[in-house]
Amino acid sequence: MRLTQFSNFAVRILMYAGLRGDGPSTIPEIARAYGISLDHLKKAAAELGRLGYLKAVRGRSGGIRLAREPEAINIGEIIRQTEDKRNLVECFDPETNTCPLHADCKFRFALEEALEAFFSVLEKYTLADLVDERDKLAACLNMKISRRFPDGAEIPVAAIKPSEGCR
Amino acid sequence: MRLTQFSNFAVRILMYAGLRGDGPSTIPEIARAYGISLDHLKKAAAELGRLGYLKAVRGRSGGIRLAREPEAINIGEIIRQTEDKRNLVECFDPETNTCPLHADCKFRFALEEALEAFFSVLEKYTLADLVDERDKLAACLNMKISRRFPDGAEIPVAAIKPSEGCR
C-alpha cells in the first residue's frame, strides 16, 4: 500500500510554506530544499492552489504562500482530496471491478472501514501541528526564516546548522 | 493509495477455501471463479502456504485447503504480513528515504499512526466473518458446495443461481 507521490509532495509543499510564514516561497526553492522533481512539485502546487490551500504572490520576489492559517489546514482533509478512495482496491470502483463477490463482499466493507480510520487519524492534525518545531525543520531544509513578533518586528532567525536530527 | 494485488488475491483465495469448507480447492478453479490471473494466484497461494494459512492436499482430487479454522484466521494479521509497511511512503524505509525532514517529521508520525489504525480495523475481522453468508457468496462464485452436519452427513447444497447481489 503506497500513498501517492502527489499527496506526499502536496503536504511537503504546505509544510515548507508553513515554515516560511508570511513570506513567499518559490517552487524551484522547495524542489531544491527537498531534492525532488520540479515538474511533479509544480503539479502538486497547482492543485493546492485550485483547492484553496495556496495562493500566488505576484511580483519580482513573488511565489506562493499559504492561503489560510496553518491551524485551518487539516491534513486528513487534504489527503482525502489528493488520494482517490476508489484506488485502494479494484472493487472500490464499480467501473474497474471484476470480482463477482462485489455486492456482498465483507472484505470490501472491512477495507472501507479501515480506510476511513486511516483518514480519521490524519484529520486529528493540522499543518500547524506538523510545523510546530519551526527552527529545527527550517534548519534541516536549509531555509533562512525570520520570526515576526507581536509588536510587528521581524527578526531573522540566525542560521541554524542542520542537526543530527536531519535525515 | 492502493492495496497490493498480492494482498487482494491472498484474501480472495482464503475466502474461496473458507467457502469450500473441508474439501480441497484447486488454484485453476479459484482463478476461473474470480476471473483472475493463474500465475499471480499461484504466487499468493504459495505465500499463504508458507505463512501457515493454507495446506496442500495430495492425491488425484487434491488441491489446497485452509490450514486453520476460519475463526482462527485474522484478516488484519494477514494484511500486515502481505503489505510491506515500509512502502506507504518513501520515508518509511530508511534505505529509500531522501527527505531531509525524516527524523523530526510529524507528517511521518501521523502517517504511521494512520496506518496502524488501518490495520487495527482489519484485525477486528476473521475469515469466518468474511464468509458467513456462505450460500450467497458460493452462488456468486458458481461454486458447488456441500454442507456437513453434526452427525457427519454431508449434503450438497442445491445449486443456487447467482443473485442480483453478485457484481
Coordinates of C-alpha atoms in Angstrom, one line a residue:
Chain A
M1 CA 0.0 0.0 0.0
R2 CA 1.5 3.3 -1.1
L3 CA 0.4 6.9 -0.7
T4 CA 0.6 8.7 -4.0
Q5 CA 3.7 10.9 -4.6
F6 CA 1.1 13.6 -5.2
S7 CA -0.2 13.5 -1.6
N8 CA 3.4 13.3 -0.3
F9 CA 4.5 16.3 -2.3
A10 CA 1.4 18.3 -1.5
V11 CA 2.0 18.1 2.2
R12 CA 5.7 18.8 1.9
I13 CA 4.9 22.0 -0.1
L14 CA 2.5 23.1 2.6
M15 CA 5.0 22.3 5.3
Y16 CA 7.6 24.5 3.5
A17 CA 5.2 27.3 3.0
G18 CA 4.1 27.0 6.6
L19 CA 7.7 27.2 7.9
R20 CA 8.2 30.3 5.7
G21 CA 5.3 32.1 7.4
D22 CA 4.2 35.3 5.8
G23 CA 6.9 35.5 3.1
P24 CA 6.5 33.9 -0.4
S25 CA 8.4 30.7 -1.4
T26 CA 9.2 29.6 -4.9
I27 CA 8.6 26.1 -6.3
P28 CA 12.3 25.8 -7.5
E29 CA 13.4 26.7 -4.0
I30 CA 11.1 24.0 -2.5
A31 CA 12.3 21.4 -5.0
R32 CA 15.9 22.1 -4.1
A33 CA 15.3 22.0 -0.4
Y34 CA 13.7 18.5 -0.6
G35 CA 15.7 17.3 -3.5
I36 CA 12.7 16.4 -5.6
S37 CA 11.4 16.8 -9.1
L38 CA 10.4 20.4 -10.1
D39 CA 7.7 19.1 -12.6
H40 CA 5.9 16.9 -10.1
L41 CA 6.1 19.7 -7.5
K42 CA 4.6 22.2 -9.9
K43 CA 1.6 19.9 -10.5
A44 CA 1.0 19.4 -6.8
A45 CA 1.3 23.2 -6.1
A46 CA -1.2 24.0 -8.9
E47 CA -3.7 21.5 -7.4
L48 CA -3.2 23.0 -3.9
G49 CA -3.9 26.4 -5.4
R50 CA -7.1 25.1 -7.0
L51 CA -8.2 23.5 -3.7
G52 CA -7.7 26.8 -1.9
Y53 CA -4.6 26.0 0.2
L54 CA -2.1 28.1 -1.6
K55 CA -2.2 31.5 -3.3
A56 CA 0.2 33.2 -5.7
V57 CA 2.2 36.2 -4.7
R58 CA 2.8 38.4 -7.7
G59 CA 5.9 40.5 -8.4
R60 CA 9.6 40.2 -8.7
S61 CA 10.1 38.5 -5.3
G62 CA 6.8 36.6 -5.8
G63 CA 6.0 32.9 -5.4
I64 CA 3.4 31.1 -3.4
R65 CA 2.2 31.3 0.2
L66 CA -0.5 29.7 2.3
A67 CA -4.0 30.8 1.6
R68 CA -5.1 30.0 5.1
E69 CA -3.6 30.0 8.6
P70 CA -1.7 26.7 9.3
E71 CA -4.3 25.9 12.1
A72 CA -7.0 26.0 9.4
I73 CA -5.3 23.5 7.1
N74 CA -6.5 20.0 8.1
I75 CA -4.1 17.2 7.0
G76 CA -6.8 14.5 6.7
E77 CA -9.0 16.8 4.6
I78 CA -6.1 17.3 2.2
I79 CA -5.3 13.6 1.9
R80 CA -8.9 12.8 1.3
Q81 CA -8.8 15.1 -1.6
T82 CA -5.4 14.1 -3.1
E83 CA -6.0 10.3 -2.7
D84 CA -8.7 8.8 -4.8
K85 CA -10.5 6.5 -2.4
R86 CA -11.6 4.3 -5.3
N87 CA -8.0 3.3 -5.9
L88 CA -7.5 1.3 -2.8
V89 CA -8.7 -1.9 -4.4
E90 CA -10.0 -2.6 -7.9
C91 CA -13.5 -3.3 -6.5
F92 CA -13.8 0.2 -4.9
D93 CA -14.5 1.5 -8.3
P94 CA -17.6 -0.1 -10.0
E95 CA -16.1 0.8 -13.3
T96 CA -13.0 -1.4 -12.8
N97 CA -14.4 -4.1 -10.6
T98 CA -14.2 -7.6 -12.0
C99 CA -14.9 -9.5 -8.7
P100 CA -18.2 -11.5 -8.7
L101 CA -18.5 -11.0 -4.9
H102 CA -18.6 -7.3 -5.1
A103 CA -22.1 -6.5 -3.8
D104 CA -21.9 -8.8 -0.7
C105 CA -18.2 -8.8 0.0
K106 CA -17.4 -8.2 3.7
F107 CA -13.7 -7.9 2.9
R108 CA -14.6 -4.8 0.8
F109 CA -16.7 -3.4 3.7
A110 CA -13.8 -4.0 6.2
L111 CA -11.4 -2.2 3.8
E112 CA -13.7 0.7 3.6
E113 CA -13.9 0.9 7.4
A114 CA -10.1 0.6 7.6
L115 CA -9.6 3.4 5.1
E116 CA -12.0 5.6 7.0
A117 CA -9.9 5.0 10.1
F118 CA -6.8 6.0 8.2
F119 CA -8.3 9.3 7.1
S120 CA -9.8 10.0 10.6
V121 CA -6.3 9.8 12.3
L122 CA -4.9 12.3 9.8
E123 CA -7.9 14.6 10.5
K124 CA -6.6 15.0 14.0
Y125 CA -3.7 17.0 12.7
T126 CA -3.4 20.5 11.2
L127 CA -0.5 22.0 9.3
A128 CA 0.3 23.9 12.5
D129 CA 1.0 20.6 14.3
L130 CA 3.3 19.4 11.6
V131 CA 5.5 22.6 11.6
D132 CA 5.4 23.4 15.3
E133 CA 9.2 22.7 15.6
R134 CA 9.9 25.5 13.2
D135 CA 13.5 26.3 13.8
K136 CA 14.6 22.6 13.7
L137 CA 12.7 21.8 10.5
A138 CA 13.9 25.0 8.8
A139 CA 17.4 24.1 9.6
C140 CA 17.0 20.7 8.1
L141 CA 15.7 22.3 4.9
N142 CA 18.5 24.9 4.9
M143 CA 15.8 27.6 4.9
K144 CA 16.5 31.2 6.0
I145 CA 13.5 32.1 8.1
S146 CA 12.6 35.2 10.1
R147 CA 10.3 35.4 13.0
R148 CA 7.6 38.1 13.5
F149 CA 6.9 39.3 17.0
P150 CA 3.6 40.6 18.4
D151 CA 4.8 44.2 18.0
G152 CA 5.3 43.7 14.3
A153 CA 9.1 43.5 14.3
E154 CA 10.5 40.8 12.1
I155 CA 13.8 39.3 13.2
P156 CA 15.8 36.9 11.1
V157 CA 16.4 33.6 12.8
A158 CA 20.2 33.0 13.0
A159 CA 21.1 30.3 10.5
I160 CA 21.0 27.1 12.5
K161 CA 23.2 24.2 11.3
P162 CA 21.3 21.1 10.3
S163 CA 21.4 19.0 13.3
E164 CA 22.0 15.3 13.6
G165 CA 18.2 15.0 13.7
C166 CA 18.0 15.7 10.0
R167 CA 17.6 12.7 7.6
Chain B
M1 CA -3.2 4.7 -2.1
R2 CA -3.6 1.1 -3.3
L3 CA -3.5 -2.2 -1.6
T4 CA -1.2 -4.6 -3.4
Q5 CA -2.8 -7.1 -5.7
F6 CA -1.0 -9.7 -3.7
S7 CA -3.0 -8.9 -0.5
N8 CA -6.2 -8.7 -2.5
F9 CA -5.6 -12.1 -4.1
A10 CA -4.5 -13.7 -0.8
V11 CA -7.7 -12.8 0.9
R12 CA -9.8 -13.9 -2.1
I13 CA -8.1 -17.4 -2.1
L14 CA -8.7 -17.7 1.7
M15 CA -12.4 -16.7 1.2
Y16 CA -12.8 -19.4 -1.6
A17 CA -11.1 -22.1 0.5
G18 CA -13.2 -21.0 3.5
L19 CA -16.4 -21.3 1.5
R20 CA -15.3 -24.7 0.3
G21 CA -15.0 -26.0 3.8
D22 CA -13.4 -29.3 4.3
G23 CA -12.9 -30.2 0.7
P24 CA -9.9 -29.2 -1.4
S25 CA -9.9 -26.4 -4.0
T26 CA -7.5 -26.0 -6.9
I27 CA -5.8 -22.8 -8.0
P28 CA -7.1 -23.0 -11.6
E29 CA -10.7 -23.4 -10.2
I30 CA -10.2 -20.3 -8.0
A31 CA -8.7 -18.3 -10.9
R32 CA -11.7 -19.2 -13.1
A33 CA -14.2 -18.3 -10.3
Y34 CA -12.8 -14.8 -9.8
G35 CA -11.6 -14.4 -13.4
I36 CA -8.1 -13.5 -12.4
S37 CA -4.5 -14.5 -13.5
L38 CA -3.4 -18.0 -12.6
D39 CA 0.2 -17.0 -12.2
H40 CA -0.5 -14.3 -9.7
L41 CA -2.8 -16.5 -7.8
K42 CA -0.2 -19.3 -7.6
K43 CA 2.3 -16.9 -6.0
A44 CA -0.2 -15.7 -3.5
A45 CA -1.2 -19.3 -2.6
A46 CA 2.4 -20.3 -2.2
E47 CA 3.0 -17.4 0.2
L48 CA -0.2 -18.3 2.2
G49 CA 1.2 -21.8 2.5
R50 CA 4.5 -20.5 3.8
L51 CA 2.7 -18.3 6.3
G52 CA 0.7 -21.3 7.6
Y53 CA -2.8 -20.3 6.3
L54 CA -3.1 -23.0 3.6
K55 CA -2.0 -26.6 3.3
A56 CA -1.7 -28.9 0.3
V57 CA -4.0 -31.9 -0.1
R58 CA -2.2 -34.6 -2.0
G59 CA -3.7 -37.0 -4.5
R60 CA -5.8 -37.1 -7.6
S61 CA -8.5 -34.9 -6.3
G62 CA -6.0 -32.9 -4.3
G63 CA -5.5 -29.1 -4.1
I64 CA -5.3 -26.7 -1.2
R65 CA -7.4 -26.2 1.9
L66 CA -7.3 -24.0 5.0
A67 CA -4.6 -24.9 7.5
R68 CA -6.7 -23.4 10.3
E69 CA -10.3 -22.8 11.2
P70 CA -11.7 -19.7 9.6
E71 CA -12.3 -18.3 13.1
A72 CA -8.5 -18.5 13.7
I73 CA -7.5 -16.6 10.5
N74 CA -7.3 -12.9 11.3
I75 CA -7.6 -10.6 8.3
G76 CA -5.5 -7.8 9.8
E77 CA -2.8 -10.2 10.7
I78 CA -2.7 -11.4 7.1
I79 CA -2.6 -7.9 5.6
R80 CA 0.2 -6.8 8.0
Q81 CA 2.2 -9.7 6.5
T82 CA 1.3 -9.2 2.9
E83 CA 1.7 -5.4 2.9
D84 CA 5.1 -4.1 3.5
K85 CA 4.6 -1.2 5.9
R86 CA 7.7 0.5 4.6
N87 CA 6.1 1.0 1.2
L88 CA 3.5 3.6 2.4
V89 CA 5.8 6.5 1.7
E90 CA 9.4 6.7 0.6
C91 CA 10.5 7.9 4.1
F92 CA 9.1 4.8 5.9
D93 CA 12.2 3.0 4.6
P94 CA 15.4 4.5 5.8
E95 CA 17.1 2.9 2.7
T96 CA 15.0 4.8 0.2
N97 CA 14.3 8.0 2.2
T98 CA 15.6 11.2 0.6
C99 CA 13.6 13.7 2.7
P100 CA 15.8 15.9 4.9
L101 CA 13.0 16.2 7.5
H102 CA 12.9 12.5 8.1
A103 CA 14.0 12.3 11.8
D104 CA 11.7 15.0 13.1
C105 CA 8.8 14.9 10.6
K106 CA 5.4 14.9 12.3
F107 CA 3.7 14.1 9.0
R108 CA 5.6 10.8 9.0
F109 CA 4.5 10.1 12.6
A110 CA 0.9 10.9 11.7
L111 CA 1.0 8.5 8.7
E112 CA 2.4 5.8 10.9
E113 CA -0.5 6.3 13.4
A114 CA -3.0 6.3 10.5
L115 CA -1.6 3.1 9.0
E116 CA -1.7 1.4 12.4
A117 CA -5.4 2.4 12.6
F118 CA -6.0 0.9 9.2
F119 CA -4.5 -2.5 10.3
S120 CA -6.3 -2.3 13.6
V121 CA -9.7 -2.2 11.9
L122 CA -8.9 -5.2 9.8
E123 CA -7.8 -7.0 13.0
K124 CA -11.4 -6.9 14.2
Y125 CA -12.3 -9.4 11.4
T126 CA -11.6 -13.1 10.9
L127 CA -12.1 -15.2 7.7
A128 CA -15.2 -16.6 9.4
D129 CA -16.8 -13.1 9.4
L130 CA -16.0 -12.6 5.7
V131 CA -17.6 -15.9 4.6
D132 CA -20.6 -16.1 6.9
E133 CA -23.0 -15.7 4.1
R134 CA -21.8 -18.9 2.6
D135 CA -24.6 -19.8 0.2
K136 CA -24.8 -16.4 -1.3
L137 CA -21.1 -16.0 -1.9
A138 CA -20.7 -19.5 -3.2
A139 CA -23.5 -18.8 -5.7
C140 CA -21.8 -15.7 -6.9
L141 CA -18.6 -17.7 -7.5
N142 CA -20.6 -20.5 -9.2
M143 CA -19.2 -23.0 -6.6
K144 CA -20.8 -26.3 -5.9
I145 CA -20.6 -26.6 -2.1
S146 CA -21.8 -29.2 0.3
R147 CA -22.7 -28.8 3.9
R148 CA -21.6 -31.1 6.7
F149 CA -24.0 -31.7 9.6
P150 CA -23.1 -32.5 13.2
D151 CA -23.9 -36.2 12.7
G152 CA -21.2 -36.3 9.9
A153 CA -23.6 -36.4 7.0
E154 CA -22.5 -34.2 4.0
I155 CA -25.4 -32.9 1.9
P156 CA -24.8 -31.0 -1.4
V157 CA -26.3 -27.5 -1.3
A158 CA -28.6 -27.2 -4.2
A159 CA -27.0 -25.1 -6.9
I160 CA -28.2 -21.6 -6.3
K161 CA -28.4 -19.2 -9.2
P162 CA -26.1 -16.1 -8.9
S163 CA -28.4 -13.5 -7.5
E164 CA -28.7 -9.9 -8.4
G165 CA -26.5 -9.3 -5.5
C166 CA -23.5 -10.6 -7.4
R167 CA -21.1 -8.0 -9.1

